[in-house]
Coordinates of C-alpha atoms and ligand atoms in Angstrom, one line a residue:
X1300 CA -10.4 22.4 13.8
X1301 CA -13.5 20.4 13.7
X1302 CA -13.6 16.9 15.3
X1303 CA -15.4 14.1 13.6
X1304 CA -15.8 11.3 16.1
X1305 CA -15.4 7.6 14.0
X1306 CA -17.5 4.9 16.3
X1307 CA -17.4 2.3 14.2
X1308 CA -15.3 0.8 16.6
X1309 CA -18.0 0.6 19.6
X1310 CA -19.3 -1.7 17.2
X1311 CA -16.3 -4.1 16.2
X1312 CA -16.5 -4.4 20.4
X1313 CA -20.2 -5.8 20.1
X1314 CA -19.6 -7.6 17.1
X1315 CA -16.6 -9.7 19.0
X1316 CA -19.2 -11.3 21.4
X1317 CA -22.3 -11.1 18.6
X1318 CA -24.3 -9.8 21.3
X1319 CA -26.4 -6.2 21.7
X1320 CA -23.8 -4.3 23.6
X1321 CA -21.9 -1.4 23.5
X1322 CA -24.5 0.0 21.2
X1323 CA -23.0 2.6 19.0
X1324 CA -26.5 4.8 19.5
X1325 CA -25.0 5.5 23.0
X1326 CA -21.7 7.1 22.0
X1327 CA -23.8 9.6 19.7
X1328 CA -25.2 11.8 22.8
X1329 CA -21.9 11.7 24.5
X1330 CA -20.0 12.5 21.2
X1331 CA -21.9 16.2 21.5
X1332 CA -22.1 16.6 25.0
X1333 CA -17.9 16.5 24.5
X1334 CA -18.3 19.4 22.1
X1335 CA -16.9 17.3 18.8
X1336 CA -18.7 18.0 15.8
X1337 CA -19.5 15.2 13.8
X1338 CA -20.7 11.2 14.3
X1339 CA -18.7 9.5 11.3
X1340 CA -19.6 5.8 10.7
X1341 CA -19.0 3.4 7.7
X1342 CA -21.5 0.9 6.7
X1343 CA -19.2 -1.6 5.2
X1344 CA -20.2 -3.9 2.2
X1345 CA -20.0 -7.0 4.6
X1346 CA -21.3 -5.2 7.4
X1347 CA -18.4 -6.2 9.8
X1348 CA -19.2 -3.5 12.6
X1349 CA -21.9 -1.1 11.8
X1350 CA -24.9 -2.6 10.4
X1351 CA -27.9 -1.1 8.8
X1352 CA -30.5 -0.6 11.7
X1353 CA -27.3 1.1 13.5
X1354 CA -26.7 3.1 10.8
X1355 CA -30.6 4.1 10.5
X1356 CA -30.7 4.5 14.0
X1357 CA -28.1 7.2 13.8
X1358 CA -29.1 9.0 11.6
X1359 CA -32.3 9.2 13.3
X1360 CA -31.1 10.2 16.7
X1361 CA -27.7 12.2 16.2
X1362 CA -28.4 15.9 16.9
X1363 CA -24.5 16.3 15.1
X1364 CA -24.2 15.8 11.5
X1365 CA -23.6 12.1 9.8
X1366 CA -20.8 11.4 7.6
X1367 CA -21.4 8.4 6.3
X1368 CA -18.2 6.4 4.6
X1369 CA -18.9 4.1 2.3
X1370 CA -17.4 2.2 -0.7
X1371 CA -19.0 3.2 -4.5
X1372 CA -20.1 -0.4 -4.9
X1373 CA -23.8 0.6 -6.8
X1374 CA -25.8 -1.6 -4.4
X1375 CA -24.7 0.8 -0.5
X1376 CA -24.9 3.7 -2.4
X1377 CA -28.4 2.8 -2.9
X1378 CA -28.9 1.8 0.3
X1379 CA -27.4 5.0 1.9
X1380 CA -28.9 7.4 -0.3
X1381 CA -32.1 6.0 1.5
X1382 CA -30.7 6.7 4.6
X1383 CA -30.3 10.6 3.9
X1384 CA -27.5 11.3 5.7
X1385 CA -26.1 14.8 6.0
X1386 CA -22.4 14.4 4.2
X1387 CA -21.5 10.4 2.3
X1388 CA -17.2 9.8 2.0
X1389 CA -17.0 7.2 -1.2
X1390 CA -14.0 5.2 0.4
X1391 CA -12.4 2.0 -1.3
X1392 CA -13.2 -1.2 -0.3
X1393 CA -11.3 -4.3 -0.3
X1394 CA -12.9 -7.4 1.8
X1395 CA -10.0 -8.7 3.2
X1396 CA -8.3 -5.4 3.9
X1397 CA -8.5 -4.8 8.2
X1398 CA -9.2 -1.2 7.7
X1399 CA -9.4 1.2 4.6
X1400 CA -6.0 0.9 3.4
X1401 CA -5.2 3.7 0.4
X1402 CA -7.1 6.3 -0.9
X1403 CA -9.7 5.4 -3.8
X1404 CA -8.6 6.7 -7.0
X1405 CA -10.7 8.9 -8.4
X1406 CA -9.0 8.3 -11.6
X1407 CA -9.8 4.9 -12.4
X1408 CA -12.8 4.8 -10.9
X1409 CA -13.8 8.5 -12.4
X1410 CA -17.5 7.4 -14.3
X1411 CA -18.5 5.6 -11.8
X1412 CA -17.8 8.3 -8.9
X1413 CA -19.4 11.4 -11.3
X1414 CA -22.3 9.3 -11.4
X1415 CA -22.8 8.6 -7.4
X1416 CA -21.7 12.7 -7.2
X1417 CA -25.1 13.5 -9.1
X1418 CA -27.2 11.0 -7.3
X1419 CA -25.9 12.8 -3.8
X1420 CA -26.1 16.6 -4.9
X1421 CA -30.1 15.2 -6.3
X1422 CA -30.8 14.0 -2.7
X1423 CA -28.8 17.2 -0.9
X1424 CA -26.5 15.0 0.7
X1425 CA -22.5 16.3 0.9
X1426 CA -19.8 14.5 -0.9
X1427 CA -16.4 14.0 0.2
X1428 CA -14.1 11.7 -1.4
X1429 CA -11.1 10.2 0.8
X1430 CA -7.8 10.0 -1.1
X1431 CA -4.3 10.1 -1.2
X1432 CA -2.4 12.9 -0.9
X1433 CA -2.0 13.7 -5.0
X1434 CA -2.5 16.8 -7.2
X1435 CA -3.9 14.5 -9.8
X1436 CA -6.5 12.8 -7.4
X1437 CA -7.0 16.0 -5.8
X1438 CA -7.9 17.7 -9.4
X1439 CA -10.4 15.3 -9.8
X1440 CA -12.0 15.2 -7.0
X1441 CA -13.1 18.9 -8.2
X1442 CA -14.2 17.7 -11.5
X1443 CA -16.3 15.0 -10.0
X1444 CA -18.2 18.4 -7.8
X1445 CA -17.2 16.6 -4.7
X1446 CA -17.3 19.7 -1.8
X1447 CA -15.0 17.9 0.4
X1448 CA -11.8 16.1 0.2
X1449 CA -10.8 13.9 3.0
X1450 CA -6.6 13.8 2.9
X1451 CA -5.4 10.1 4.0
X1452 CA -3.0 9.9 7.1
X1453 CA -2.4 6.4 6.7
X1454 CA 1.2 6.7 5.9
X1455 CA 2.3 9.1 8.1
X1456 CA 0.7 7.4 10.8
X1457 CA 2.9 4.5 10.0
X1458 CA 6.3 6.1 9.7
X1459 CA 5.4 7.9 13.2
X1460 CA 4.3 5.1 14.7
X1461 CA 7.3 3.0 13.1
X1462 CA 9.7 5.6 14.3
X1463 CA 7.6 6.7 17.4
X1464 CA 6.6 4.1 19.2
X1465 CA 7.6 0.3 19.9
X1466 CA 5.3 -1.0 16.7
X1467 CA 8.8 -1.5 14.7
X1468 CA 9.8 -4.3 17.3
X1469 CA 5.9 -6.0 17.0
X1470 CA 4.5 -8.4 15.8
X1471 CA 2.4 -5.7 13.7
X1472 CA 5.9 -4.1 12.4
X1473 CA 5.4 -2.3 8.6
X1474 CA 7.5 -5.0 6.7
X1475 CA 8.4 -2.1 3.9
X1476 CA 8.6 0.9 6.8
X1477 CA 11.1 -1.4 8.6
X1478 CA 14.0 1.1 7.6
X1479 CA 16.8 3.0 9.3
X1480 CA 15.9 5.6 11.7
X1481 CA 17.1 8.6 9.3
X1482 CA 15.5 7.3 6.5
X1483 CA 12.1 6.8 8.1
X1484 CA 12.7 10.4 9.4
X1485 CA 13.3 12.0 6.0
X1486 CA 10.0 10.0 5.0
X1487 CA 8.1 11.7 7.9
X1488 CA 8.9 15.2 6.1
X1489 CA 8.2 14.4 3.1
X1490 CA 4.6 12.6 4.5
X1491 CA 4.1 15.6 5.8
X1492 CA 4.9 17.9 3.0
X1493 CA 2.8 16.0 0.4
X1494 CA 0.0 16.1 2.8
X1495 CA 0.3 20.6 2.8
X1496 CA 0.8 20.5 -0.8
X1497 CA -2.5 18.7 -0.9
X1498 CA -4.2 20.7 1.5
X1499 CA -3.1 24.2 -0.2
X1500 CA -4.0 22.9 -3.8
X1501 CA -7.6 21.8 -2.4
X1502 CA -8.5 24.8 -0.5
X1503 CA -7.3 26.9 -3.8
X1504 CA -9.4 24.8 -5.7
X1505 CA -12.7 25.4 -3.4
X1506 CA -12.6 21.8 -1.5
X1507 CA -12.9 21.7 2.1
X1508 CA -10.4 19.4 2.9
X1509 CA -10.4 16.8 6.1
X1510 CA -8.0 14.3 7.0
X1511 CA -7.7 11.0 8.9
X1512 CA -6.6 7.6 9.6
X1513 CA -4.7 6.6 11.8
X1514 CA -4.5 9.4 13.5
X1515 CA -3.8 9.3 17.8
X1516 CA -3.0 11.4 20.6
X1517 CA 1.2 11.5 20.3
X1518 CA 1.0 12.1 16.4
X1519 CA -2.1 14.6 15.3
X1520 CA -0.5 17.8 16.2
X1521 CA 1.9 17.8 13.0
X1522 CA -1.5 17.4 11.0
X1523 CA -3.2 19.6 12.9
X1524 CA -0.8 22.2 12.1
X1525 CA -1.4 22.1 8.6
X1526 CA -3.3 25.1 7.2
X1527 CA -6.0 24.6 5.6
X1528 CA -7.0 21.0 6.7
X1529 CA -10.3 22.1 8.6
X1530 CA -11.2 18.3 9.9
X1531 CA -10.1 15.6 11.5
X1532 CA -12.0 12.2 11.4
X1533 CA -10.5 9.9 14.3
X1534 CA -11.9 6.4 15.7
X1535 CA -9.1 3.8 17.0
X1536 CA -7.3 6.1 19.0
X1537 CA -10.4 7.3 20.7
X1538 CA -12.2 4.4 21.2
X1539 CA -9.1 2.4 22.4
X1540 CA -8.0 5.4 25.3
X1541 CA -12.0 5.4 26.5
X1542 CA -11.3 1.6 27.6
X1543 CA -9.4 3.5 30.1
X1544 CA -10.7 6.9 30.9
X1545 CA -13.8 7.0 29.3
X1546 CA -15.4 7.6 26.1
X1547 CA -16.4 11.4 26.9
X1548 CA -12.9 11.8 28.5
X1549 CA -11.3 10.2 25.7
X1550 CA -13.3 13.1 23.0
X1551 CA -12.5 16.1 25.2
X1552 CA -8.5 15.1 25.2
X1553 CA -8.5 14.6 21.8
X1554 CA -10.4 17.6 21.0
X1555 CA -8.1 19.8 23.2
X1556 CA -5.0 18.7 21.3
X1557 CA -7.2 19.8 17.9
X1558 CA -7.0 23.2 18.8
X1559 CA -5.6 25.1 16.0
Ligands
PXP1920 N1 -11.5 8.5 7.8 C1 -11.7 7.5 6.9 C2 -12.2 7.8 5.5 C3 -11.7 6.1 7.4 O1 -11.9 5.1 6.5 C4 -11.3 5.9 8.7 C5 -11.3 4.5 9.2 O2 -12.6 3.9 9.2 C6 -11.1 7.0 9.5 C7 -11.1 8.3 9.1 C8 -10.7 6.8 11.0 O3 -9.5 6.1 11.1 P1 -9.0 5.6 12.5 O4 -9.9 4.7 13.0 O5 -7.6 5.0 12.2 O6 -8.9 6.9 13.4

């Protein structure tokens, strides 16, 4: 399984103070030298955490590949298509939202997203597209020529963590996941199934298919488990267990439990 390392995060740190530290740059050497495969970053429309000279900078320096998330607002996918970097992930954007929430539908958004898919294959640049679990999505991420689909883990994450863990007792508890135990269980399965379905229809269709959000140490092994999905891109859970052992630490345990 290959490990893409989300850092974003190192960022929202620096960003809390508005000062020049932790720099993001810093995580990039230490991302290889744990043996993960891939810097993933998303240069947001507001630029809340990763900016453009971070971005740039990046790019520049990482000796692992840069898969650049970003919404398919016209404007950042000019600007990243400048910044050549080796694979782009059109995401949805919402300015309020705290993190990507949903997949982007490929549907409605389907001119629009063949258009960017030209642009990329014209520069060389890898396209993934990150959705939700759905044949019909999934379908068209193929006709738009995208090479990569990246599966979202959103909701599982939130039924294991609602069933899991003490979330459901929170302040942060999932108002519609606040359910009976059995219920939320029988909605774990079926997470997961959906999420195989995908994977299985993907890889016959030629996609290389990731997954990710949400994703942490207690819950990845069920997705890791799935066959075909050949990628994991993972940032909260990382960055929040290297406040206490370390961000190199925190890769290598993470890429341990991605073993296959
Ligand atoms: N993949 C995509 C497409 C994302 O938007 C995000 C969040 O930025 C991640 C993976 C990583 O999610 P998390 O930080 O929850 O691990």
């Amino acid at each position: 399984m290959l490990l893409g390392v989300n850092i974003d995060h190192i960022a929202v740190l620096r960003e809390a103070r508005r000062i020049n530290d932790p720099d993001p740059l810093d995580a990039v050497s230490l991302v290889k030298r744990a043996r993960a495969d891939q810097i993933t970053i998303h240069l947001r429309e507001d630029r809340r955490h990763i900016n453009d000279l971070d971005a740039l900078r990046i790019i520049e320096n990482s000796q692992l590949p840069v898969n650049m998330e970003c919404s398919i607002d016209e404007e950042i996918i000019d600007t990243v298509i400048d910044m050549n970097p080796f694979r782009v992930t059109l995401v949805p954007e919402k300015r309020e939202e705290v993190t990507t929430e949903g997949g982007l539908d490929l549907i409605k958004n389907f001119a629009k997203v063949e258009k960017i898919s030209k642009r990329l294959s014209d520069a060389g640049i890898e396209l993934s597209v990150f959705i939700d679990p759905d044949m019909f999505q999934i379908k068209m991420a193929k006709s738009i020529n995208a090479q990569w689909i990246e599966l979202h883990t959103g909701l599982y994450s939130n039924i294991y963590a609602m069933l899991f863990s003490n979330l459901k007792n929170s302040p942060h508890s999932i108002k519609e996941l606040d359910l009976p135990r059995n219920e939320l269980k029988t909605k774990l399965e079926n997470s997961l199934d959906e999420l195989k379905e995908s994977a299985l229809l993907a890889d016959e269709l030629n996609l290389k298919v990731a997954a990710g959000h949400g994703l942490n140490y207690q819950n990845v092994k069920n997705i890791v488990d799935i066959p075909k999905i050949i990628e994991l891109n993972i940032g909260q859970s990382i960055i929040a267990r290297s406040v206490f052992v370390g961000f190199e630490q925190a890769v290598k345990e993470m890429l341990e439990l991605c073993k296959k």
